[in-house]
Amino acid sequence: MAEVDESSKPMFAGLSDVSISTDIPVEGEINVPVGTSSQDDEYSTLDEPVKDTILRDLTAVGKKFVHVMYPKKSSALLRDWDLWGPLLLCVTLALMLQGGSVDSKEDEGPQFAEVFVIIWFGSVIITLNSKLLGGTISFFQSLCVLGYCIMPLTVAMIVCRLVLLGGSGKVSFIIRLLVVTASFSWSTFASTAFLADSQPTNRKALVVYPVFLFYFVIGWMILTFSQST
Amino acid sequence: MASNTDFLLQFTEFDEADRALEDSRDATTIRIEDTDTERHKPQKQRRSAPVMSFEEDPLANDDQTELLSGQKKSAPFWTFEYYQTFFDVETHQVKERILGSLLPWPGKNFVRLYIHNNPDLYGPFWICATLVFVIAICGNISDFLVYLGNPQYKYVPEFRKVTIAATAIYSYAWLVPLFLWGVLVWRNSKVINMVSYSFLEIVCVYGYCLAIYIPAVVLWIIPNEAVRWLSIAVALFLSGSVLVLTFWPAVRDDQPRVAIAIMVAIVVLHTLLAVGCKAYFFKTLEVEQTAPVGIQTNSSLSSLNRSTVLTR
């Protein structure tokens, strides 16, 4: 071992000139513990009260709802995507659209599973379509946008059910038609505002048309919803 | 043009040699004279049409098809980029293809003129999706209109019909091209044809030819049998002639019986799709006055027979 030390000493002597030099920024090393402590603060969300955790997610979801109501190009929907809002909207819509009881022999309206599958499967297909056409948006960002933009149609569903409580004559049909048309165009316009920028200009219509078809079909399901007695 | 006449002279020599060989063995005969004149005609038409210049010669086109398909689809099929090559279209190209499928022009081949070795899956997929939903929605609306005066009728949105329509339309748009491609490949091995299509090009043609049915289905809302049959007839004529004009060059060199059989099969299947959809999804006024509601949703061909028998 002694011989090894003696033979390696010259190497170490040479290295000692190179390794510890004044070029190494000492501030970086000083900063790292500070950085890790702030990261520790974020990771230690286990210690915060449950109310804070839930409220943080709820505010994020609520902020996104506001962005859909006033569709301006914002990065909140795209950058910090989440799928809570779409899930909430989809379940609400599917529960309200569920048609009639299971043991009835007639052809019923869409069941919960059918609406759920249409919304999620349709969103996945539209996202795949926009990615295949060369879009720069990511898969979950697109799902997030499409899901949040169902919100006007969910509001229209609630309004339609309230109108149907009043009666199901011609007047109520015209009111429902107007409400559904307005909300379907709002949905399409809102999602186009977020999605169209990710496509090259000569393919925008190719991406917008499936979104139009998707919301049109959902709007049709809402419009033809009839209360089973 | 001088090079083309040299071409002619060369091939007539070959043809004489071929005739000599014909007797000795059951060889595949390459009949060139027809295709020579045929090749000149589309050349002239293409010079007037604003297309890329290298598309002039179908024979060279086939070679280039091999080259281009090798260059374009070089990504392995399990990567995403491979499927992106099938969506390499722009808005105006899709519009042109749809318009080209609506307007048959004798001599203009839909595949050569519009698809240009760039078959896309966007058109076929979304046209079929639109057609499925339009059939379901318009069927619903027409039911509502048929029963408008009837106080006993309770409106139900028949959602099951969407799944049935989707199965029917998508299997037509994918299985029939698969079958047709198989038949063409089989005949190609027996008789060397000058024109051959890839599977995706056939899917493309069939997909775009279904586009004419969308306005026809919207017209079927009107509960007037004459209007419905007229719209079927017009749609069938337009899209059927595009199909026939596209596939005739591929089977023309074959035995006449086989060629006619393939053409007739294409037209018959196209007709069956249109008439079947109309019969299954759209009720007629006369049938409803004689039979209760429940039976109609189950029968397809039987209601077709009934509706054709009962006329005004």
Short mmCIF file of N, CA and C in Angstrom, two decimals, chain A residues 4 18 36 41 61 84 88 102 111 117 125 129 133 141-142 146 151 155 168 191 197 210-211 217-218 220:
data_model
loop_
_atom_site.label_atom_id
_atom_site.label_comp_id
_atom_site.label_asym_id
_atom_site.label_seq_id
_atom_site.Cartn_x
_atom_site.Cartn_y
_atom_site.Cartn_z
N VAL A 4 2.03 2.08 -3.38
CA VAL A 4 0.95 2.70 -4.19
C VAL A 4 0.84 4.18 -3.85
N VAL A 18 -4.99 21.33 -10.36
CA VAL A 18 -6.12 21.48 -11.30
C VAL A 18 -7.46 21.49 -10.58
N THR A 36 -32.73 23.01 -2.14
CA THR A 36 -33.34 21.77 -1.64
C THR A 36 -34.31 22.06 -0.51
N ASP A 41 -39.97 22.17 1.04
CA ASP A 41 -41.22 22.79 1.45
C ASP A 41 -42.37 22.35 0.54
N VAL A 61 -58.97 24.22 -10.77
CA VAL A 61 -60.09 23.82 -11.63
C VAL A 61 -61.01 25.01 -11.88
N TRP A 84 -59.33 16.83 -13.77
CA TRP A 84 -60.43 16.81 -12.79
C TRP A 84 -61.68 17.44 -13.36
N LEU A 88 -65.34 15.75 -13.91
CA LEU A 88 -66.52 16.26 -13.21
C LEU A 88 -67.64 16.57 -14.19
N VAL A 102 -84.04 0.81 -16.70
CA VAL A 102 -83.41 -0.26 -17.45
C VAL A 102 -84.43 -1.27 -17.94
N GLN A 111 -77.45 5.60 -22.33
CA GLN A 111 -77.16 5.24 -20.96
C GLN A 111 -75.90 5.95 -20.50
N VAL A 117 -68.50 6.98 -22.65
CA VAL A 117 -67.60 6.47 -23.68
C VAL A 117 -67.52 7.43 -24.85
N ILE A 125 -60.01 10.46 -29.85
CA ILE A 125 -59.90 10.40 -31.31
C ILE A 125 -59.55 11.78 -31.88
N ASN A 129 -56.22 12.75 -33.89
CA ASN A 129 -56.33 13.37 -35.20
C ASN A 129 -55.47 14.61 -35.28
N LEU A 133 -52.10 15.13 -37.61
CA LEU A 133 -51.97 16.19 -38.60
C LEU A 133 -50.78 17.08 -38.33
N GLN A 141 -52.82 17.75 -22.80
CA GLN A 141 -53.27 19.14 -22.91
C GLN A 141 -54.52 19.23 -23.76
N SER A 142 -54.53 18.47 -24.86
CA SER A 142 -55.68 18.51 -25.75
C SER A 142 -56.91 17.91 -25.08
N LEU A 146 -60.43 19.95 -24.48
CA LEU A 146 -61.71 19.45 -24.98
C LEU A 146 -62.67 19.17 -23.84
N MET A 151 -68.08 22.51 -20.75
CA MET A 151 -68.84 23.19 -19.72
C MET A 151 -70.07 23.96 -20.21
N VAL A 155 -73.95 23.34 -18.83
CA VAL A 155 -74.86 24.40 -18.37
C VAL A 155 -76.16 24.36 -19.17
N SER A 168 -93.31 20.35 -22.06
CA SER A 168 -92.52 19.92 -23.21
C SER A 168 -93.23 20.24 -24.51
N SER A 191 -62.93 26.04 -27.69
CA SER A 191 -61.86 25.06 -27.89
C SER A 191 -61.02 25.41 -29.10
N ASP A 197 -54.20 27.26 -32.50
CA ASP A 197 -52.88 27.87 -32.61
C ASP A 197 -51.78 26.83 -32.73
N PRO A 210 -63.52 18.13 -36.76
CA PRO A 210 -63.91 17.07 -35.83
C PRO A 210 -64.39 17.60 -34.48
N VAL A 211 -63.80 18.72 -34.02
CA VAL A 211 -64.26 19.32 -32.75
C VAL A 211 -65.71 19.78 -32.92
N VAL A 217 -72.68 16.54 -31.85
CA VAL A 217 -73.32 15.29 -31.42
C VAL A 217 -73.75 15.39 -29.97
N ILE A 218 -72.87 15.97 -29.11
CA ILE A 218 -73.25 16.11 -27.71
C ILE A 218 -74.44 17.05 -27.59
N TRP A 220 -76.73 17.50 -29.79
CA TRP A 220 -77.91 16.77 -30.25
C TRP A 220 -78.44 15.86 -29.17
#
